[in-house]
Amino acid sequence: GNSVTQMEGPVTLSEEAFLTINCTYTATGYPSLFWYVQYPGEGLQLLLKATKADDKGSNKGFEATYRKETTSFHLEKGSVQVSDSAVYFCALTGGSYIPTFGRGTSLIVHP
Amino acid sequence: KAGVTQTPRYLIKTRGQQVTLSCSPISGHRSVSWYQQTPGQGLQFLFEYFSETQRNKGNFPGRFSGRQFSNSRSEMNVSTLELGDSALYLCASSPSDRLNEKLFFGSGTQLSVL
């Protein structure tokens, strides 16, 4: 079956530091890949997505590139802010109607 | 346009009771899916409905059930509650059945089983 593996958190950074959250996946066929963000007390919100190999999703300074050769979709941001503190989920859909999520990575940004 | 609405926001139940959670999707969205979120297991898929039909079901016991109404609103029911059912239950809607569509999540129902 499909699976998503994310780096374990928490990831703790100072403001303006560079962020990378690793995500790798296992899936049959050609899945679509997503990053969702969850702020405290809220549901998940879509951050960005990519639907085919070599696509780059981007939003609010965050980027991720769909790498089929390494089955990865790492999330990056050049300069994080305190307001980016949240839990980030990598997810995929493909081959079935069941979205598969990683376990989430908590990001804590200090001023 | 209103977002996905889940009610109630918080619930406290005791073991052995049953509970019904409600989800109103974004207007026009026909797909509704449910997830259980816990610190230990992360986000796990429960089931998904499209046009009142359950299309997929996750690996949960039969105590977990759901349904979707003609207006796309959905309910999930958990019978004979166990302590391990304590979790945040999230509902998400999607405008179509295409696999690459994003999901729109509600804020969830926090269920505590005592």
PDB file of C-alpha atoms in Angstrom:
ATOM      1  CA  GLY A   1       0.000   0.000   0.000  1.00  0.00           C
ATOM      2  CA  ASN A   2       0.866   3.661  -0.084  1.00  0.00           C
ATOM      3  CA  SER A   3       2.927   5.237   2.676  1.00  0.00           C
ATOM      4  CA  VAL A   4       4.494   8.573   3.578  1.00  0.00           C
ATOM      5  CA  THR A   5       7.493   9.023   5.825  1.00  0.00           C
ATOM      6  CA  GLN A   6       8.374  12.380   7.356  1.00  0.00           C
ATOM      7  CA  MET A   7      11.281  13.397   9.484  1.00  0.00           C
ATOM      8  CA  GLU A   8      10.449  13.367  13.158  1.00  0.00           C
ATOM      9  CA  GLY A   9      10.174  16.601  15.042  1.00  0.00           C
ATOM     10  CA  PRO A  10      10.095  18.877  16.664  1.00  0.00           C
ATOM     11  CA  VAL A  11      12.217  21.020  14.420  1.00  0.00           C
ATOM     12  CA  THR A  12      13.352  24.076  16.367  1.00  0.00           C
ATOM     13  CA  LEU A  13      14.737  27.076  14.484  1.00  0.00           C
ATOM     14  CA  SER A  14      15.507  30.712  15.055  1.00  0.00           C
ATOM     15  CA  GLU A  15      13.649  33.317  13.042  1.00  0.00           C
ATOM     16  CA  GLU A  16      15.079  33.816   9.523  1.00  0.00           C
ATOM     17  CA  ALA A  17      16.728  30.388   9.497  1.00  0.00           C
ATOM     18  CA  PHE A  18      16.434  28.013   6.536  1.00  0.00           C
ATOM     19  CA  LEU A  19      13.878  25.224   6.843  1.00  0.00           C
ATOM     20  CA  THR A  20      13.869  21.753   5.352  1.00  0.00           C
ATOM     21  CA  ILE A  21      11.368  19.056   6.300  1.00  0.00           C
ATOM     22  CA  ASN A  22      12.047  15.768   4.567  1.00  0.00           C
ATOM     23  CA  CYS A  23       9.283  13.645   3.082  1.00  0.00           C
ATOM     24  CA  THR A  24       9.583  10.412   1.138  1.00  0.00           C
ATOM     25  CA  TYR A  25       6.795   8.250  -0.176  1.00  0.00           C
ATOM     26  CA  THR A  26       5.912   4.824  -1.476  1.00  0.00           C
ATOM     27  CA  ALA A  27       3.058   4.546  -3.944  1.00  0.00           C
ATOM     28  CA  THR A  28       1.894   2.707  -6.996  1.00  0.00           C
ATOM     29  CA  GLY A  29       1.401   4.670 -10.157  1.00  0.00           C
ATOM     30  CA  TYR A  30       1.795   8.430 -10.221  1.00  0.00           C
ATOM     31  CA  PRO A  31       0.443  10.021  -7.058  1.00  0.00           C
ATOM     32  CA  SER A  32      -0.273  13.669  -6.403  1.00  0.00           C
ATOM     33  CA  LEU A  33       1.714  15.080  -3.490  1.00  0.00           C
ATOM     34  CA  PHE A  34       0.676  17.660  -0.919  1.00  0.00           C
ATOM     35  CA  TRP A  35       1.917  19.599   2.076  1.00  0.00           C
ATOM     36  CA  TYR A  36      -0.687  20.587   4.644  1.00  0.00           C
ATOM     37  CA  VAL A  37      -0.193  22.800   7.698  1.00  0.00           C
ATOM     38  CA  GLN A  38      -2.073  22.623  10.981  1.00  0.00           C
ATOM     39  CA  TYR A  39      -2.091  25.513  13.430  1.00  0.00           C
ATOM     40  CA  PRO A  40      -3.043  24.875  17.075  1.00  0.00           C
ATOM     41  CA  GLY A  41      -6.723  24.165  17.518  1.00  0.00           C
ATOM     42  CA  GLU A  42      -7.442  24.083  13.812  1.00  0.00           C
ATOM     43  CA  GLY A  43      -7.862  21.610  10.991  1.00  0.00           C
ATOM     44  CA  LEU A  44      -5.357  21.114   8.203  1.00  0.00           C
ATOM     45  CA  GLN A  45      -4.918  23.678   5.445  1.00  0.00           C
ATOM     46  CA  LEU A  46      -3.373  22.983   2.083  1.00  0.00           C
ATOM     47  CA  LEU A  47       0.023  24.661   1.802  1.00  0.00           C
ATOM     48  CA  LEU A  48       1.097  23.486  -1.645  1.00  0.00           C
ATOM     49  CA  LYS A  49       0.778  20.603  -4.054  1.00  0.00           C
ATOM     50  CA  ALA A  50       2.378  18.978  -7.095  1.00  0.00           C
ATOM     51  CA  THR A  51       0.650  16.578  -9.420  1.00  0.00           C
ATOM     52  CA  LYS A  52       3.455  15.202 -11.588  1.00  0.00           C
ATOM     53  CA  ALA A  53       7.175  14.546 -11.568  1.00  0.00           C
ATOM     54  CA  ASP A  54       9.453  17.628 -11.514  1.00  0.00           C
ATOM     55  CA  ASP A  55       6.540  19.930 -10.655  1.00  0.00           C
ATOM     56  CA  LYS A  56       7.354  22.519  -7.995  1.00  0.00           C
ATOM     57  CA  GLY A  57       4.619  23.598  -5.635  1.00  0.00           C
ATOM     58  CA  SER A  58       5.024  26.938  -3.899  1.00  0.00           C
ATOM     59  CA  ASN A  59       3.055  29.150  -1.535  1.00  0.00           C
ATOM     60  CA  LYS A  60       3.868  31.789   1.108  1.00  0.00           C
ATOM     61  CA  GLY A  61       7.600  31.304   0.590  1.00  0.00           C
ATOM     62  CA  PHE A  62       7.425  27.523   0.977  1.00  0.00           C
ATOM     63  CA  GLU A  63       8.499  25.249  -1.890  1.00  0.00           C
ATOM     64  CA  ALA A  64       8.594  21.538  -2.613  1.00  0.00           C
ATOM     65  CA  THR A  65       9.632  19.672  -5.760  1.00  0.00           C
ATOM     66  CA  TYR A  66       8.165  16.342  -6.814  1.00  0.00           C
ATOM     67  CA  ARG A  67      11.200  14.065  -7.281  1.00  0.00           C
ATOM     68  CA  LYS A  68      10.129  10.769  -8.783  1.00  0.00           C
ATOM     69  CA  GLU A  69      13.655   9.373  -8.954  1.00  0.00           C
ATOM     70  CA  THR A  70      14.119   9.736  -5.187  1.00  0.00           C
ATOM     71  CA  THR A  71      10.386   9.440  -4.325  1.00  0.00           C
ATOM     72  CA  SER A  72      10.673  12.613  -2.285  1.00  0.00           C
ATOM     73  CA  PHE A  73       8.793  15.860  -1.748  1.00  0.00           C
ATOM     74  CA  HIS A  74      10.879  17.846   0.724  1.00  0.00           C
ATOM     75  CA  LEU A  75       9.470  21.107   2.074  1.00  0.00           C
ATOM     76  CA  GLU A  76      11.767  24.152   2.152  1.00  0.00           C
ATOM     77  CA  LYS A  77      11.589  27.795   3.134  1.00  0.00           C
ATOM     78  CA  GLY A  78      14.432  30.237   2.941  1.00  0.00           C
ATOM     79  CA  SER A  79      13.612  32.342   5.989  1.00  0.00           C
ATOM     80  CA  VAL A  80      11.119  31.167   8.590  1.00  0.00           C
ATOM     81  CA  GLN A  81       9.030  33.409  10.812  1.00  0.00           C
ATOM     82  CA  VAL A  82       7.569  32.865  14.264  1.00  0.00           C
ATOM     83  CA  SER A  83       4.150  32.687  12.599  1.00  0.00           C
ATOM     84  CA  ASP A  84       5.278  29.576  10.687  1.00  0.00           C
ATOM     85  CA  SER A  85       5.239  27.582  13.929  1.00  0.00           C
ATOM     86  CA  ALA A  86       2.790  24.751  13.276  1.00  0.00           C
ATOM     87  CA  VAL A  87       2.609  21.067  12.401  1.00  0.00           C
ATOM     88  CA  TYR A  88       3.342  20.167   8.775  1.00  0.00           C
ATOM     89  CA  PHE A  89       1.953  17.070   7.075  1.00  0.00           C
ATOM     90  CA  CYS A  90       3.136  15.504   3.856  1.00  0.00           C
ATOM     91  CA  ALA A  91       0.417  13.579   2.013  1.00  0.00           C
ATOM     92  CA  LEU A  92      -0.315  11.771  -1.206  1.00  0.00           C
ATOM     93  CA  THR A  93      -3.299  10.621  -3.196  1.00  0.00           C
ATOM     94  CA  GLY A  94      -3.082   8.095  -5.939  1.00  0.00           C
ATOM     95  CA  GLY A  95      -4.306   4.711  -6.934  1.00  0.00           C
ATOM     96  CA  SER A  96      -7.314   4.887  -4.641  1.00  0.00           C
ATOM     97  CA  TYR A  97      -9.532   7.433  -2.981  1.00  0.00           C
ATOM     98  CA  ILE A  98      -7.643   7.082   0.300  1.00  0.00           C
ATOM     99  CA  PRO A  99      -5.335  10.021   1.036  1.00  0.00           C
ATOM    100  CA  THR A 100      -2.244   8.921   2.947  1.00  0.00           C
ATOM    101  CA  PHE A 101      -0.613  11.266   5.435  1.00  0.00           C
ATOM    102  CA  GLY A 102       2.730  11.330   7.147  1.00  0.00           C
ATOM    103  CA  ARG A 103       2.792  11.571  10.937  1.00  0.00           C
ATOM    104  CA  GLY A 104       3.425  15.283  10.892  1.00  0.00           C
ATOM    105  CA  THR A 105       6.461  17.375  11.812  1.00  0.00           C
ATOM    106  CA  SER A 106       6.180  20.048  14.458  1.00  0.00           C
ATOM    107  CA  LEU A 107       8.036  23.273  13.665  1.00  0.00           C
ATOM    108  CA  ILE A 108       8.892  25.715  16.458  1.00  0.00           C
ATOM    109  CA  VAL A 109      10.374  29.060  15.466  1.00  0.00           C
ATOM    110  CA  HIS A 110      11.926  31.245  18.165  1.00  0.00           C
ATOM    111  CA  PRO A 111      12.278  35.030  17.829  1.00  0.00           C
TER     112      PRO A 111
ATOM    113  CA  LYS B   1     -18.314  30.747   1.027  1.00  0.00           C
ATOM    114  CA  ALA B   2     -18.555  29.010   4.396  1.00  0.00           C
ATOM    115  CA  GLY B   3     -15.885  26.458   5.221  1.00  0.00           C
ATOM    116  CA  VAL B   4     -16.280  22.923   6.483  1.00  0.00           C
ATOM    117  CA  THR B   5     -18.257  22.955   9.712  1.00  0.00           C
ATOM    118  CA  GLN B   6     -17.933  20.259  12.334  1.00  0.00           C
ATOM    119  CA  THR B   7     -20.119  19.956  15.397  1.00  0.00           C
ATOM    120  CA  PRO B   8     -19.752  19.689  18.275  1.00  0.00           C
ATOM    121  CA  ARG B   9     -16.303  21.137  18.860  1.00  0.00           C
ATOM    122  CA  TYR B  10     -15.719  19.183  22.067  1.00  0.00           C
ATOM    123  CA  LEU B  11     -17.276  16.041  23.496  1.00  0.00           C
ATOM    124  CA  ILE B  12     -16.755  14.144  26.709  1.00  0.00           C
ATOM    125  CA  LYS B  13     -18.158  10.639  26.921  1.00  0.00           C
ATOM    126  CA  THR B  14     -17.680   7.580  29.096  1.00  0.00           C
ATOM    127  CA  ARG B  15     -16.678   4.094  28.051  1.00  0.00           C
ATOM    128  CA  GLY B  16     -19.492   2.082  26.514  1.00  0.00           C
ATOM    129  CA  GLN B  17     -21.456   5.079  25.306  1.00  0.00           C
ATOM    130  CA  GLN B  18     -21.975   5.966  21.681  1.00  0.00           C
ATOM    131  CA  VAL B  19     -21.380   9.261  19.928  1.00  0.00           C
ATOM    132  CA  THR B  20     -22.431  10.958  16.685  1.00  0.00           C
ATOM    133  CA  LEU B  21     -20.329  13.637  15.037  1.00  0.00           C
ATOM    134  CA  SER B  22     -21.559  15.918  12.290  1.00  0.00           C
ATOM    135  CA  CYS B  23     -19.864  17.490   9.297  1.00  0.00           C
ATOM    136  CA  SER B  24     -21.244  20.040   6.837  1.00  0.00           C
ATOM    137  CA  PRO B  25     -19.038  20.316   3.761  1.00  0.00           C
ATOM    138  CA  ILE B  26     -18.440  23.391   1.668  1.00  0.00           C
ATOM    139  CA  SER B  27     -21.419  24.094  -0.540  1.00  0.00           C
ATOM    140  CA  GLY B  28     -21.138  22.141  -3.784  1.00  0.00           C
ATOM    141  CA  HIS B  29     -18.633  19.634  -2.456  1.00  0.00           C
ATOM    142  CA  ARG B  30     -19.840  16.067  -2.861  1.00  0.00           C
ATOM    143  CA  SER B  31     -16.963  14.150  -1.319  1.00  0.00           C
ATOM    144  CA  VAL B  32     -16.617  13.954   2.454  1.00  0.00           C
ATOM    145  CA  SER B  33     -13.909  11.999   4.241  1.00  0.00           C
ATOM    146  CA  TRP B  34     -13.232  11.404   7.932  1.00  0.00           C
ATOM    147  CA  TYR B  35      -9.952  11.050   9.814  1.00  0.00           C
ATOM    148  CA  GLN B  36      -8.845  10.202  13.315  1.00  0.00           C
ATOM    149  CA  GLN B  37      -5.892  12.196  14.600  1.00  0.00           C
ATOM    150  CA  THR B  38      -3.923  11.089  17.646  1.00  0.00           C
ATOM    151  CA  PRO B  39      -0.425  12.001  18.847  1.00  0.00           C
ATOM    152  CA  GLY B  40       0.745   8.416  18.514  1.00  0.00           C
ATOM    153  CA  GLN B  41      -0.762   7.416  15.165  1.00  0.00           C
ATOM    154  CA  GLY B  42      -0.996  10.716  13.347  1.00  0.00           C
ATOM    155  CA  LEU B  43      -3.805  11.145  10.824  1.00  0.00           C
ATOM    156  CA  GLN B  44      -5.615   7.948   9.913  1.00  0.00           C
ATOM    157  CA  PHE B  45      -8.297   7.612   7.264  1.00  0.00           C
ATOM    158  CA  LEU B  46     -11.677   6.357   8.473  1.00  0.00           C
ATOM    159  CA  PHE B  47     -13.933   6.466   5.404  1.00  0.00           C
ATOM    160  CA  GLU B  48     -14.986   8.549   2.442  1.00  0.00           C
ATOM    161  CA  TYR B  49     -18.394   9.236   0.957  1.00  0.00           C
ATOM    162  CA  PHE B  50     -19.320  10.551  -2.427  1.00  0.00           C
ATOM    163  CA  SER B  51     -22.931  11.207  -3.401  1.00  0.00           C
ATOM    164  CA  GLU B  52     -24.214   9.229  -0.398  1.00  0.00           C
ATOM    165  CA  THR B  53     -22.094   6.160  -1.224  1.00  0.00           C
ATOM    166  CA  GLN B  54     -19.191   4.951   0.864  1.00  0.00           C
ATOM    167  CA  ARG B  55     -16.335   4.502  -1.571  1.00  0.00           C
ATOM    168  CA  ASN B  56     -13.539   3.518   0.767  1.00  0.00           C
ATOM    169  CA  LYS B  57     -13.086   2.487   4.341  1.00  0.00           C
ATOM    170  CA  GLY B  58      -9.956   2.519   6.444  1.00  0.00           C
ATOM    171  CA  ASN B  59      -8.768  -0.137   8.836  1.00  0.00           C
ATOM    172  CA  PHE B  60     -11.050   0.594  11.772  1.00  0.00           C
ATOM    173  CA  PRO B  61     -13.425  -1.757  13.603  1.00  0.00           C
ATOM    174  CA  GLY B  62     -17.097  -1.919  12.767  1.00  0.00           C
ATOM    175  CA  ARG B  63     -17.881   0.274  15.780  1.00  0.00           C
ATOM    176  CA  PHE B  64     -16.982   3.181  13.503  1.00  0.00           C
ATOM    177  CA  SER B  65     -19.628   3.931  10.921  1.00  0.00           C
ATOM    178  CA  GLY B  66     -20.779   6.829   8.843  1.00  0.00           C
ATOM    179  CA  ARG B  67     -23.308   8.064   6.381  1.00  0.00           C
ATOM    180  CA  GLN B  68     -23.878  10.903   3.978  1.00  0.00           C
ATOM    181  CA  PHE B  69     -27.146  12.633   3.273  1.00  0.00           C
ATOM    182  CA  SER B  70     -28.521  13.943  -0.017  1.00  0.00           C
ATOM    183  CA  ASN B  71     -27.343  17.474   0.865  1.00  0.00           C
ATOM    184  CA  SER B  72     -23.785  16.061   1.282  1.00  0.00           C
ATOM    185  CA  ARG B  73     -23.775  16.552   5.040  1.00  0.00           C
ATOM    186  CA  SER B  74     -22.180  13.610   6.771  1.00  0.00           C
ATOM    187  CA  GLU B  75     -22.246  11.994  10.173  1.00  0.00           C
ATOM    188  CA  MET B  76     -19.980   9.480  11.788  1.00  0.00           C
ATOM    189  CA  ASN B  77     -20.961   7.285  14.683  1.00  0.00           C
ATOM    190  CA  VAL B  78     -18.823   5.436  17.178  1.00  0.00           C
ATOM    191  CA  SER B  79     -20.561   2.847  19.304  1.00  0.00           C
ATOM    192  CA  THR B  80     -19.362   1.213  22.508  1.00  0.00           C
ATOM    193  CA  LEU B  81     -16.686   3.814  23.087  1.00  0.00           C
ATOM    194  CA  GLU B  82     -13.263   2.777  24.338  1.00  0.00           C
ATOM    195  CA  LEU B  83     -10.593   4.881  26.034  1.00  0.00           C
ATOM    196  CA  GLY B  84      -8.471   4.560  22.908  1.00  0.00           C
ATOM    197  CA  ASP B  85     -11.119   6.343  20.849  1.00  0.00           C
ATOM    198  CA  SER B  86     -10.090   9.625  22.441  1.00  0.00           C
ATOM    199  CA  ALA B  87      -8.863  11.701  19.529  1.00  0.00           C
ATOM    200  CA  LEU B  88      -9.442  14.672  17.285  1.00  0.00           C
ATOM    201  CA  TYR B  89     -11.840  13.641  14.520  1.00  0.00           C
ATOM    202  CA  LEU B  90     -11.423  15.636  11.348  1.00  0.00           C
ATOM    203  CA  CYS B  91     -13.752  15.882   8.412  1.00  0.00           C
ATOM    204  CA  ALA B  92     -12.659  17.058   4.982  1.00  0.00           C
ATOM    205  CA  SER B  93     -14.562  17.851   1.822  1.00  0.00           C
ATOM    206  CA  SER B  94     -13.544  17.981  -1.804  1.00  0.00           C
ATOM    207  CA  PRO B  95     -15.314  19.388  -4.829  1.00  0.00           C
ATOM    208  CA  SER B  96     -14.974  16.319  -7.011  1.00  0.00           C
ATOM    209  CA  ASP B  97     -13.830  12.744  -7.082  1.00  0.00           C
ATOM    210  CA  ARG B  98     -10.577  13.544  -8.862  1.00  0.00           C
ATOM    211  CA  LEU B  99      -7.637  12.189  -6.967  1.00  0.00           C
ATOM    212  CA  ASN B 100      -5.462  15.270  -7.251  1.00  0.00           C
ATOM    213  CA  GLU B 101      -7.974  17.605  -5.685  1.00  0.00           C
ATOM    214  CA  LYS B 102      -7.043  19.198  -2.412  1.00  0.00           C
ATOM    215  CA  LEU B 103      -8.978  18.566   0.764  1.00  0.00           C
ATOM    216  CA  PHE B 104     -10.688  21.264   2.798  1.00  0.00           C
ATOM    217  CA  PHE B 105     -10.657  20.417   6.481  1.00  0.00           C
ATOM    218  CA  GLY B 106     -12.900  21.413   9.332  1.00  0.00           C
ATOM    219  CA  SER B 107     -11.516  22.329  12.753  1.00  0.00           C
ATOM    220  CA  GLY B 108     -12.426  18.935  14.121  1.00  0.00           C
ATOM    221  CA  THR B 109     -14.302  17.448  17.047  1.00  0.00           C
ATOM    222  CA  GLN B 110     -12.165  16.713  20.098  1.00  0.00           C
ATOM    223  CA  LEU B 111     -13.546  13.546  21.696  1.00  0.00           C
ATOM    224  CA  SER B 112     -12.477  12.554  25.189  1.00  0.00           C
ATOM    225  CA  VAL B 113     -13.526   9.152  26.493  1.00  0.00           C
ATOM    226  CA  LEU B 114     -13.330   8.753  30.269  1.00  0.00           C
TER     227      LEU B 114
END
